[in-house]
Coordinates of C-alpha atoms in Angstrom, one line a residue:
Chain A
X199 CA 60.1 120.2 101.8
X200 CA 63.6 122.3 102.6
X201 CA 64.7 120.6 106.5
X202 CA 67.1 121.9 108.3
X203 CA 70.0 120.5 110.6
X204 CA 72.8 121.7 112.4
X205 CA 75.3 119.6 111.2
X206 CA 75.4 117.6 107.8
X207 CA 77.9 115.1 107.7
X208 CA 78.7 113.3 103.7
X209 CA 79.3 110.2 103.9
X210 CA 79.0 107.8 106.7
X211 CA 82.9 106.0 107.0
X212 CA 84.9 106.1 109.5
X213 CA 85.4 110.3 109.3
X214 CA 81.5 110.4 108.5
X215 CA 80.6 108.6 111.6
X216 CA 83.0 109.9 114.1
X217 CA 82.3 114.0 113.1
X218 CA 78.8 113.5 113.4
X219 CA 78.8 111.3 116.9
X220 CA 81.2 114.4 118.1
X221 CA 78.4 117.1 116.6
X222 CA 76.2 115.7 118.5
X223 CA 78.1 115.2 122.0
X224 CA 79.3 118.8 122.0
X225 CA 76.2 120.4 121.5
X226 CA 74.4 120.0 117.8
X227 CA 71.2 118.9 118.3
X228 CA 70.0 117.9 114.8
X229 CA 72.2 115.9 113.0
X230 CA 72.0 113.9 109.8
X231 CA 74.1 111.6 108.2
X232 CA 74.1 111.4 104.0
X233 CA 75.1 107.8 102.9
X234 CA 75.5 106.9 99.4
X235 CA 75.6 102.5 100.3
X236 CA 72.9 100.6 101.9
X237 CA 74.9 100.5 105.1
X238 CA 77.2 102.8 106.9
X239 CA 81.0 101.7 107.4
X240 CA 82.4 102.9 104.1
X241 CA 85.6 101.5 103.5
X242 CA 86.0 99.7 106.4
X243 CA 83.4 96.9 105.5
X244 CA 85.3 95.6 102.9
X245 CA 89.1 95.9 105.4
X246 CA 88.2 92.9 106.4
X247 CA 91.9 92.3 107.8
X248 CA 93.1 93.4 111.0
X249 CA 95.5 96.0 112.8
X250 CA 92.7 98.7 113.0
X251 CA 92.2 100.7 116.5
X252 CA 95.8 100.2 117.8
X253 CA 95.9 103.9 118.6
X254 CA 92.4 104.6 119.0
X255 CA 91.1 101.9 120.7
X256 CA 94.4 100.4 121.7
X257 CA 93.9 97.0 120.5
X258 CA 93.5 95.5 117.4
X259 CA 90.5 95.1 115.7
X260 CA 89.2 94.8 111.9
X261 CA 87.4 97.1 109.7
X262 CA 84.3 95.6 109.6
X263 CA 84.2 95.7 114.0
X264 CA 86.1 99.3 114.1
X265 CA 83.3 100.6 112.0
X266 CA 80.8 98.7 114.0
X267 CA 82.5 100.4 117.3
X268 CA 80.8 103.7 115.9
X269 CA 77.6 102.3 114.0
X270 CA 76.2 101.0 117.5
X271 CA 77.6 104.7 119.4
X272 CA 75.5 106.6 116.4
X273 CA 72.5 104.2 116.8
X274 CA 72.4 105.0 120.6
X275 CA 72.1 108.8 119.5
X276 CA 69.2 110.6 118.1
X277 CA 71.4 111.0 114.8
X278 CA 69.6 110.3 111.9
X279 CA 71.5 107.9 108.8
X280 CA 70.3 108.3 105.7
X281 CA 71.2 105.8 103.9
X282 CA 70.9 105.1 99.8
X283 CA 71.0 108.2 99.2
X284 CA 73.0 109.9 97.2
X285 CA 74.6 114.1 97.6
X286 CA 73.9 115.8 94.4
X287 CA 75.3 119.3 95.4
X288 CA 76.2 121.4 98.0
X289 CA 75.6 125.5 97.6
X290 CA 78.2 127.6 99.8
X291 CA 74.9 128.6 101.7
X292 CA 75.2 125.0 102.7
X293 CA 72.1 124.0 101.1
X294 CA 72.3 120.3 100.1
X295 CA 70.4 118.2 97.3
X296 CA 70.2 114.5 97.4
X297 CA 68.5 111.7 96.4
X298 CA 67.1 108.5 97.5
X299 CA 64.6 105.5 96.8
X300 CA 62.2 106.8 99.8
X301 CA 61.8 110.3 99.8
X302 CA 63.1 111.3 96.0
X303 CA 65.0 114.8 95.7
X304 CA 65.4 116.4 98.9
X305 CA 66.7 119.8 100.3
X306 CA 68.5 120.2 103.3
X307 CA 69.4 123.6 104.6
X308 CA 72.5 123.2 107.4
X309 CA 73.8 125.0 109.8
X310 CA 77.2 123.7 108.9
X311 CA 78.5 120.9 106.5
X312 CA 81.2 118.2 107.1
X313 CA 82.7 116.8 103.4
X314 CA 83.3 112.6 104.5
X315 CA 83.3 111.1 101.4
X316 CA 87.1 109.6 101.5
X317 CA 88.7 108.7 98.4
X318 CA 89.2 107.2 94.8
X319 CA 91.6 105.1 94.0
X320 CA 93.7 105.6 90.6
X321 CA 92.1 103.7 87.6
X322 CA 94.5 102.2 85.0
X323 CA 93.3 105.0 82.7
X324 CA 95.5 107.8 84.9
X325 CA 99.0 105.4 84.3
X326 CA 99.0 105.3 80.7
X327 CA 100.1 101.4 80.9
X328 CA 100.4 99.6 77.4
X329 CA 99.0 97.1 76.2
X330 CA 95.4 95.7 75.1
X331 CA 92.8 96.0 77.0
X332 CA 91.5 92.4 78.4
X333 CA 89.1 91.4 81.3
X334 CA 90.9 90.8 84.3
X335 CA 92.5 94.5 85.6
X336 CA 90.9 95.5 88.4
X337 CA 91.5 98.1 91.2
X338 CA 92.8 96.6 94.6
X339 CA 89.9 97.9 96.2
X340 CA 87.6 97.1 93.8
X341 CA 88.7 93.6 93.6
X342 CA 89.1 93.7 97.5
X343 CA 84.9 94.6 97.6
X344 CA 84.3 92.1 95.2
X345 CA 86.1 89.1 97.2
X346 CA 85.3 90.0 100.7
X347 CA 81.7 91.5 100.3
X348 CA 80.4 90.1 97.0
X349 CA 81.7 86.6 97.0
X350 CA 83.3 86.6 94.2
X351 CA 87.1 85.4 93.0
X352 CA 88.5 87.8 90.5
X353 CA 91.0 85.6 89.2
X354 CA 93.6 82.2 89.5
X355 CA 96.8 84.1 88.8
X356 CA 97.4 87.3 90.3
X357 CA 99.9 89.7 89.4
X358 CA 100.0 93.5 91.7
X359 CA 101.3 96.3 90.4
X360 CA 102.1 99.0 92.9
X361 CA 102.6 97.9 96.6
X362 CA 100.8 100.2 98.4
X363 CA 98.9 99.1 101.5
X364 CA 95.2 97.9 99.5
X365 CA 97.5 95.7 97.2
X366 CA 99.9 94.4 100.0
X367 CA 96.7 93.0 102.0
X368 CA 94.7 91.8 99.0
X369 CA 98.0 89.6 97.6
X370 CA 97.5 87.8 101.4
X371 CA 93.5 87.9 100.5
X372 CA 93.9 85.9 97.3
X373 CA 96.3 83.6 98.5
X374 CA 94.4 82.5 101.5
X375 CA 91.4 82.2 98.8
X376 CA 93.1 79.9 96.6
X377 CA 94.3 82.0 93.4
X378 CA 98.4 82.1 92.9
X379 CA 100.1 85.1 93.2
X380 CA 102.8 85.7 90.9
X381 CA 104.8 89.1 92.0
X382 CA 104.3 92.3 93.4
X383 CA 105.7 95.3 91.1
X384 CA 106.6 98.3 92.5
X385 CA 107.7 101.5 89.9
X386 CA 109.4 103.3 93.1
X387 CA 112.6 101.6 94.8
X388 CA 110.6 101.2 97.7
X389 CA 107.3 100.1 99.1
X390 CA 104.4 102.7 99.8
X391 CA 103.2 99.9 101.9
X392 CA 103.4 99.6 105.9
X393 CA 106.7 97.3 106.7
X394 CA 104.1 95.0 108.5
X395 CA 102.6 94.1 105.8
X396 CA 105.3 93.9 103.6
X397 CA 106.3 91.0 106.1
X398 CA 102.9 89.8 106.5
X399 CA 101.4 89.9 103.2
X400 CA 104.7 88.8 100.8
X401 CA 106.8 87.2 102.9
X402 CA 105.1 84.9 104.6
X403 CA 103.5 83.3 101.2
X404 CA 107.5 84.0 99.5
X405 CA 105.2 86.5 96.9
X406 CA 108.7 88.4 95.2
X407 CA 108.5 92.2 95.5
X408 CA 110.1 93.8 92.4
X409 CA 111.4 97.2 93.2
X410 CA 112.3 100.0 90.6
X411 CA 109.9 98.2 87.9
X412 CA 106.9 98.4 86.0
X413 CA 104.6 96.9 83.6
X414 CA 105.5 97.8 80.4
X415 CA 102.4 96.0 78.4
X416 CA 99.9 93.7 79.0
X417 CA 99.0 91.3 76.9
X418 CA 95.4 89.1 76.2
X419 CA 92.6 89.6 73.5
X420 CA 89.3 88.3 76.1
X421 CA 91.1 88.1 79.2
X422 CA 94.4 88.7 80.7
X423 CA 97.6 86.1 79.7
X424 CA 100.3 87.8 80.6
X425 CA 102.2 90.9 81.1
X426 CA 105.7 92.3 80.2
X427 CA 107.5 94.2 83.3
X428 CA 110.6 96.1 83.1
X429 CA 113.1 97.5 85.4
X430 CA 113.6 101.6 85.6
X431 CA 115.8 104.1 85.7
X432 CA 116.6 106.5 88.4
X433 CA 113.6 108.8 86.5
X434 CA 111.3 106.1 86.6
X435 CA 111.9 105.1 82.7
X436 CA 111.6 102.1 81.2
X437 CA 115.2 100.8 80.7
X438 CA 115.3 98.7 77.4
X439 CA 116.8 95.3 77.4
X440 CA 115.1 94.5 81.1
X441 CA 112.1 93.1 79.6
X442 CA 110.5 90.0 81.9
X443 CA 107.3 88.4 80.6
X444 CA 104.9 87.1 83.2
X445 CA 102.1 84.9 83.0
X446 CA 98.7 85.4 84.5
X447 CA 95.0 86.2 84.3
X448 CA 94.5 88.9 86.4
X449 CA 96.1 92.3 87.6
X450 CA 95.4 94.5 90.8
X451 CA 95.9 98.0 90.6
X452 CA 97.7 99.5 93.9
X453 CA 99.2 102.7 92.7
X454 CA 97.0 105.2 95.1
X455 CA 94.0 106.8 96.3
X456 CA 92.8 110.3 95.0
X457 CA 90.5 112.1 97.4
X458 CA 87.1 112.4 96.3
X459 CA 86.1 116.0 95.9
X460 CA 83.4 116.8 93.2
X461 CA 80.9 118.1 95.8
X462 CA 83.6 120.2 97.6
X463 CA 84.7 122.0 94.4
X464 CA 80.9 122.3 93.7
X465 CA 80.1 124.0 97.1
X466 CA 83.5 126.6 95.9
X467 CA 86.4 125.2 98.4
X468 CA 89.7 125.8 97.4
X469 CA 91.5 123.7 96.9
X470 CA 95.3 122.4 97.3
X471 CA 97.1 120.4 94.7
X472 CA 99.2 119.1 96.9
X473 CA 96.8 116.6 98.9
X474 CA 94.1 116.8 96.4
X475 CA 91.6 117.7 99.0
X476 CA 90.2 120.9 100.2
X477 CA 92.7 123.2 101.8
X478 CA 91.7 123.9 105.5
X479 CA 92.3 125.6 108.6
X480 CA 93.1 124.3 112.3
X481 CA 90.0 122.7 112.9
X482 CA 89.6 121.3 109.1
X483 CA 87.2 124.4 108.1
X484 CA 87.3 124.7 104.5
X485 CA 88.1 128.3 102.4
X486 CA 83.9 128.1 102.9
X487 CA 82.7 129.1 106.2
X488 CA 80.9 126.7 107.9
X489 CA 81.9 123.7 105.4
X490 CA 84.7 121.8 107.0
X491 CA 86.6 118.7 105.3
X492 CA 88.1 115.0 107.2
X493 CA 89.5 112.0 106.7
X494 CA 90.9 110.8 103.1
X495 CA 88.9 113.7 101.6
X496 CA 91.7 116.1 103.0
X497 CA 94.7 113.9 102.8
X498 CA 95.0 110.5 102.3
X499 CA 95.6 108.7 105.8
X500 CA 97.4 104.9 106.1
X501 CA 96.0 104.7 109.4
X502 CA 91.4 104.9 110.2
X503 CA 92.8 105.8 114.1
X504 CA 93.7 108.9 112.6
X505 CA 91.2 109.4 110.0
X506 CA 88.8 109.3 113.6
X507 CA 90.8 112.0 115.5
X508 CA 90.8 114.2 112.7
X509 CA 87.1 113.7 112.2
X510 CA 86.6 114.4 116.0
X511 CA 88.5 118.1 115.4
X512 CA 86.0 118.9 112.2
X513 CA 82.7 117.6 114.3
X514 CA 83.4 119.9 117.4
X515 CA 83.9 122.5 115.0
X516 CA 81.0 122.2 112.9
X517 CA 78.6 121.9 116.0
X518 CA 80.4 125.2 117.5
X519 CA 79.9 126.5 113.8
X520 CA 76.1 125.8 113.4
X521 CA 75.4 126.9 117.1
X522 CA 77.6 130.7 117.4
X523 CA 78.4 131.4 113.6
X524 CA 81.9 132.8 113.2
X525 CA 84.1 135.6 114.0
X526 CA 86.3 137.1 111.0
X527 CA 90.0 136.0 112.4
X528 CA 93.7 136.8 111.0
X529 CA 95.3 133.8 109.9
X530 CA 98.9 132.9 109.1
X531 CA 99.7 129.9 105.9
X532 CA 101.5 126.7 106.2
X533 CA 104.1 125.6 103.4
X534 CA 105.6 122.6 103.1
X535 CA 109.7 123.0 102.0
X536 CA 112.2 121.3 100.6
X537 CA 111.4 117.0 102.0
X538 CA 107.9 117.7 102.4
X539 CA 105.2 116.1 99.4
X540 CA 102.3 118.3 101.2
X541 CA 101.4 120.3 104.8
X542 CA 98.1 119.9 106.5
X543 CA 96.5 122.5 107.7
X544 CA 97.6 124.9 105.2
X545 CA 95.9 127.7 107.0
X546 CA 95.8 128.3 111.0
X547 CA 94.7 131.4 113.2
X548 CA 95.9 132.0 116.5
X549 CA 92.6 132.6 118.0
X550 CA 91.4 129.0 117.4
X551 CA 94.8 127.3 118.1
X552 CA 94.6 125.6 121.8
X553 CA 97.5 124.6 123.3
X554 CA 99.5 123.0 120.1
X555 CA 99.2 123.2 116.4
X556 CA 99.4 119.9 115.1
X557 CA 100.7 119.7 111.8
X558 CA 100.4 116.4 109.1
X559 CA 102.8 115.8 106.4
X560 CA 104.5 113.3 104.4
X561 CA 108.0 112.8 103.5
X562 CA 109.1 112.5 99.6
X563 CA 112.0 110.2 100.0
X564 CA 113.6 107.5 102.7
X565 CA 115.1 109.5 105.0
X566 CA 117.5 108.5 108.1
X567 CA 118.1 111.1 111.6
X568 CA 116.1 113.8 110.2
X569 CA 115.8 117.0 111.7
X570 CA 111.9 118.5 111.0
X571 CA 112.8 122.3 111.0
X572 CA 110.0 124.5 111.3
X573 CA 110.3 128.4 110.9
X574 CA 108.6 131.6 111.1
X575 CA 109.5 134.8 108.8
X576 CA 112.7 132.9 108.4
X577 CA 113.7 132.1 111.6
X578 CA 113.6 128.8 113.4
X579 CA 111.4 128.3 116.0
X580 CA 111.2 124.9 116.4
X581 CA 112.8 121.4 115.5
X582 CA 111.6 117.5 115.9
X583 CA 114.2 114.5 115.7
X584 CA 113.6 111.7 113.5
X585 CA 115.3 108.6 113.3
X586 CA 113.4 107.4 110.4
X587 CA 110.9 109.2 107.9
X588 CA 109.3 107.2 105.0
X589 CA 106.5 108.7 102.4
X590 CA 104.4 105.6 103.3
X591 CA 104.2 106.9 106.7
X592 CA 102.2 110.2 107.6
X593 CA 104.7 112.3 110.2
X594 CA 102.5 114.2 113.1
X595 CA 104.9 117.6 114.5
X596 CA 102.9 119.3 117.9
X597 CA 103.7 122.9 117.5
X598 CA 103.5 124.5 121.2
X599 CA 101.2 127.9 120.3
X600 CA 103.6 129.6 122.7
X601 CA 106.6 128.9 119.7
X602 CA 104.1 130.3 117.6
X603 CA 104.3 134.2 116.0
X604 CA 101.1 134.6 113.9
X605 CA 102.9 135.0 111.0
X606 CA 103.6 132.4 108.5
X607 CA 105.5 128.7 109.0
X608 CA 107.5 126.7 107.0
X609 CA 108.3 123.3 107.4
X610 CA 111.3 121.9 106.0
X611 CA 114.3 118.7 106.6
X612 CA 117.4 119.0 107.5
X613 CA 120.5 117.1 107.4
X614 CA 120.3 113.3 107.4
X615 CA 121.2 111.0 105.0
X616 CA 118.7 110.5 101.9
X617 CA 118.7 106.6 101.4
Chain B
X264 CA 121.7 82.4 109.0
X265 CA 118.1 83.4 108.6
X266 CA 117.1 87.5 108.1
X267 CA 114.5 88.8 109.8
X268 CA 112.6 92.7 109.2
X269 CA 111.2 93.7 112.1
X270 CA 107.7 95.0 112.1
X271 CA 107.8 96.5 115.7
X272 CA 108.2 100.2 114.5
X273 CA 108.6 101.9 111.2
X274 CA 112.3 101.3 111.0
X275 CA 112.4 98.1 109.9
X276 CA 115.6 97.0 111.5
X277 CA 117.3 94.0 109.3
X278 CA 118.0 91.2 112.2
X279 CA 120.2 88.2 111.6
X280 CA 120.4 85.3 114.0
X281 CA 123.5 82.6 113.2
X282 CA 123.2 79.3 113.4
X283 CA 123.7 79.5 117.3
X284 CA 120.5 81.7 117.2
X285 CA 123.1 84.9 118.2
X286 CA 120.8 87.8 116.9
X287 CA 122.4 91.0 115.5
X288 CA 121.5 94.0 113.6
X289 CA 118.5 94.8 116.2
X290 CA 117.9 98.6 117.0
X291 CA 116.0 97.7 120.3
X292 CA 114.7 95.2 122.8
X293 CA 111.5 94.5 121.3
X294 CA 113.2 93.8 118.0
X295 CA 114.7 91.0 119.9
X296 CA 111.8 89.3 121.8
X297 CA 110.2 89.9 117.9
X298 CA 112.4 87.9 116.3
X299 CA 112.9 85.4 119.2
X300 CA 109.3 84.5 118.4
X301 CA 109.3 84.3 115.0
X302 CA 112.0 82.2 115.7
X303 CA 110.2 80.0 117.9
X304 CA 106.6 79.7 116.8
X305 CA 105.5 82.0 114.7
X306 CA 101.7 83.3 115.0
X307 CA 99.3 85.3 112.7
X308 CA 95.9 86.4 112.9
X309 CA 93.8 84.8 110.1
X310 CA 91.3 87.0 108.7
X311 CA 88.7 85.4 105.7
X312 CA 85.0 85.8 105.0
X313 CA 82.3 82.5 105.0
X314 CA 79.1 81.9 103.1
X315 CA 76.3 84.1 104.5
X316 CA 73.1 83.7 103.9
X317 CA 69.3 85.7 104.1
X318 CA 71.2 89.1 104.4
X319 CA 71.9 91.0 101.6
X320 CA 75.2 90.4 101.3
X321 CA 76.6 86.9 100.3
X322 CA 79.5 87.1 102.6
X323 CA 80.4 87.4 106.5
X324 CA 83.7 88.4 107.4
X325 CA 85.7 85.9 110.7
X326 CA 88.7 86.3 112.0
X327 CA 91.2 83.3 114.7
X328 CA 89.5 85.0 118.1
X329 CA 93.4 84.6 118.8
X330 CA 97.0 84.3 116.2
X331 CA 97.5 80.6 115.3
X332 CA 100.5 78.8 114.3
X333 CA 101.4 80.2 111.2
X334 CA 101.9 76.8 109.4
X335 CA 99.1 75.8 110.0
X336 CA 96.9 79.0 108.3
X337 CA 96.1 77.2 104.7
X338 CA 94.6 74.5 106.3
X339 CA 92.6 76.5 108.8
X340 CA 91.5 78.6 106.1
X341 CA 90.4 75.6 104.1
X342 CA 87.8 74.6 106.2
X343 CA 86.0 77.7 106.0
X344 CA 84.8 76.6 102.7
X345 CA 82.5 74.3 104.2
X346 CA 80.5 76.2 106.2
X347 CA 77.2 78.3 105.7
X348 CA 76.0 80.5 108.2
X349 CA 72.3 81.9 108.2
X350 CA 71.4 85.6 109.1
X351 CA 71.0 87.2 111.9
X352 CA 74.7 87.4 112.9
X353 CA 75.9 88.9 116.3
X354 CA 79.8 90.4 115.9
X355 CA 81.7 87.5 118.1
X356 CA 79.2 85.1 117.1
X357 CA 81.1 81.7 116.9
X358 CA 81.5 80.2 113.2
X359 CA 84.2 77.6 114.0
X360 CA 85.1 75.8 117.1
X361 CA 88.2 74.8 118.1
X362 CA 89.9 75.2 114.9
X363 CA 92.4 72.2 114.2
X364 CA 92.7 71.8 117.9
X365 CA 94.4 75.0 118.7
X366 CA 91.6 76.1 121.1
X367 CA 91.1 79.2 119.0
X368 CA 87.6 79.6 117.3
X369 CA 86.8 81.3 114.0
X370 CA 84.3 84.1 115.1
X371 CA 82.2 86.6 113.1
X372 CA 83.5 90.3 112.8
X373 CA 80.2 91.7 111.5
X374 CA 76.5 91.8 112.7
X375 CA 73.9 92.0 109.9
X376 CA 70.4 93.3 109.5
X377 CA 69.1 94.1 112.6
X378 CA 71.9 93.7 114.7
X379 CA 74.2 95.6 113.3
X380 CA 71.8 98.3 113.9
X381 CA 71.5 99.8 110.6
X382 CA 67.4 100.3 111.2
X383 CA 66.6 100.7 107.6

């Protein structure tokens, strides 16, 4: 039997559960929530550090309570989770097929669609590392589920390659459970990790943080024994001659997240190659009308306070979606210039900008007193101060709509020094 | 001489304190009162999970309801090991009292089943 809802939300993480809780308070009145897990949370469940809700909730909380926060809103709701079950498709009429232990393949027609369904992280098989191929390499993430949800220790000596934040936090995790770790290697000549838990994480247990290297092989027949790092060049090469063998048994991938977007290019969204995720508008509306796109499925966030306000923006949307349809609307692009990796949104129109454009990017390179120049048909009509800008650190620029011509804006950096 | 990175804001300001604990290299105020306690007694939050049983997980994640004494976070830690808690778990639920005498409980930073409202 074909049901329909206003709003569909994929996925029921922290962007899941926050765009459907705001569906529902401005004005959807059917709501359902797909969930792939036997619980909603997502990611979260397995954070089970702290520093979550700073901004948000202004204080600091863990994953497992920040997602909790939102559980207990959505259970006070008339919202229904589904949970085990599993999105097969998504039509661009919005028409969804899933799957689940209960009610087998179902069909649900909505209104309008919100893509939640976060990210992937990069498997070994997308860095090309050499080597045999032993028990013992796992994901940060995967190995971070597997400790803190599953109850089991992945390994007794530990080495990380990449320092992003997932393998900054689970080098404290393994440490506190007993297991050695050995080093963190990092291919970049900085960390893609927050400074806090560089400190936090490293630091405090004296774990060394190799900069500008790499793995090189990794060696073991059954399991892991050991592996080979080397420095690099300035083009991230191998430079011959820096060879370091290190002994251990097990090694945690940290070398970053890919959004998750199968259903998305399924339903027909466009997408960007720049953040991997759908390209969207203003409100997070996809190149499909009525299908709109948040959290780490759009661009990969460091921060779940973020991933919550952006989800907010997509629910209101999809609820105003389902209940008045929508009105054809010029629209002007976004590019990101020269200092910029990506630009989120890529696409805005004037009509459905409020007061301020906000715009997300991230920077490609250390950078000290920045200027953030952004301009219209070539000429500037704004500028943000930096002190600082990092690539492990999303920036946030509030465009006033006033400054704002309808036509298209590019962001660039100016000046500075590159460090 | 010890170094210091500051974790106040994203720009990491190096701060050195001499012997005389004379601190330079800060950016800002709160870089100072930062280091001043590190210097002094450092405190961390301790995050870990305990043995969780008749849920359907094998785990419940606790966190120190306050930062502890940052030497003294293997040993908390440690005694975790020993303890089994049984399903139905309220979030703030206490696991441990009075860890090593800080005053500072281990508490529970998930419901399950039931409680934790996830009907199914």
């Amino acid at each position: 039997m074909e049901k329909y809802y206003d709003v569909a939300v994929i996925g029921a993480g922290p962007a899941g559960l926050a765009a459907a809780l705001e569906a529902r308070k401005t004005g959807a009145e059917k709501v359902v929530v797909l969930e792939r897990d036997f619980e909603a949370g997502g990611i979260l469940n397995q954070c089970i550090h702290n520093g979550f809700g700073l901004h948000y909730f202004k204080e600091e909380l863990t994953g497992p309570e920040y997602a909790e926060r939102f559980i207990c809103e959505l259970h006070k709701t008339d919202i229904e989770l589904k949970l085990n079950t599993m999105v097969l498709g998504i039509s661009r009429a919005k028409h969804i097929t899933a799957v689940n232990p209960q009610e087998g393949v179902l069909g649900i027609d909505a209104g309008a669609v919100v893509l939640a369904m976060g990210c992937r992280e990069r498997p070994r098989g997308s860095l090309g590392i050499p080597g045999t191929r032993p028990a013992g390499i796992f994901t940060a993430g995967t190995a971070q589920r597997y400790v803190n949800m599953e109850g089991c220790m992945v390994g007794r000596k530990v080495l990380i390659l990449g320092s992003g934040d997932i393998g900054l936090i689970m080098a404290r995790r393994m440490v506190l459970e007993g297991a050695e770790v050995v080093a963190c290697v990092e291919l970049m000549p900085y960390s893609a990790g927050l400074r806090r838990n560089i400190v936090q994480c490293l630091d405090d247990f004296d774990i060394p943080l190799y900069l500008s290297s790499t793995i090189t092989e990794i060696r073991g027949k059954h399991r892991v024994e050991g592996v080979v790092i080397s420095r690099v060049d300035k083009d991230r090469k191998p430079i011959p001659g820096t060879e370091k063998e290190i002994g251990c048994d097990t090694v945690l991938l940290s070398v970053g997240l890919i959004p998750e977007n199968e259903l998305s290019q399924n339903a027909g969204v466009e997408m960007d190659m720049r953040t991997k995720g759908p390209v969207v508008y203003e409100n997070m509306e996809t190149s499909v009308p009525g299908i709109f796109a948040c959290g780490n499925v759009a661009q990969v966030h460091d921060l779940v306070d973020f991933v919550t306000m952006e989800s907010i923006r997509a629910g209101r949307a999809a609820a105003e979606f389902a209940a008045h349809g929508e009105k054809e609307a010029p629209f002007f692009e976004l590019y990101a210039s020269r200092g910029l990796n990506y630009i989120l949104p890529q696409r805005a129109r004037m009509d459905r900008i409020d007061q301020f454009l906000d715009v997300f990017f991230r920077v490609n390179d250390i950078y000290k007193n920045i200027s953030i120049v952004v301009k219209s048909n070539g000429g500037e009509i704004a500028r943000f101060k930096r002190d600082y800008a990092v690539p492990g650190e999303m920036e946030r620029i509030r465009i006033p709509k006033k400054l704002l011509t309808g036509n298209e804006i590019e962001v660039s950096l100016k000046g500075g020094e590159q460090e | 001489m010890r170094e210091f990175t500051c974790i106040v804001c994203p720009k990491g300001c190096r701060i050195f304190a001499d012997d005389n604990g004379k601190l330079t290299g800060a950016g800002c105020e709160r870089g100072i009162s930062y280091v001043e306690s590190e210097m002094e007694n450092p405190t961390r939050m301790i995050t870990s999970t305990v043995r969780l049983r008749g849920a359907q997980l094998p785990r419940l994640p606790v966190k120190t309801s306050a930062p502890v004494p940052k030497k003294i976070m293997m040993r908390a830690v440690a005694l975790l090991n020993d303890i089994t808690v049984e399903a139905p778990v309220r979030c703030g639920d206490v696991v441990l009292k009075n860890v090593l005498d800080t005053g500072v409980d281990f508490v529970a930073t998930k419901s399950t089943g039931e409680t934790a409202g996830n009907r199914e």
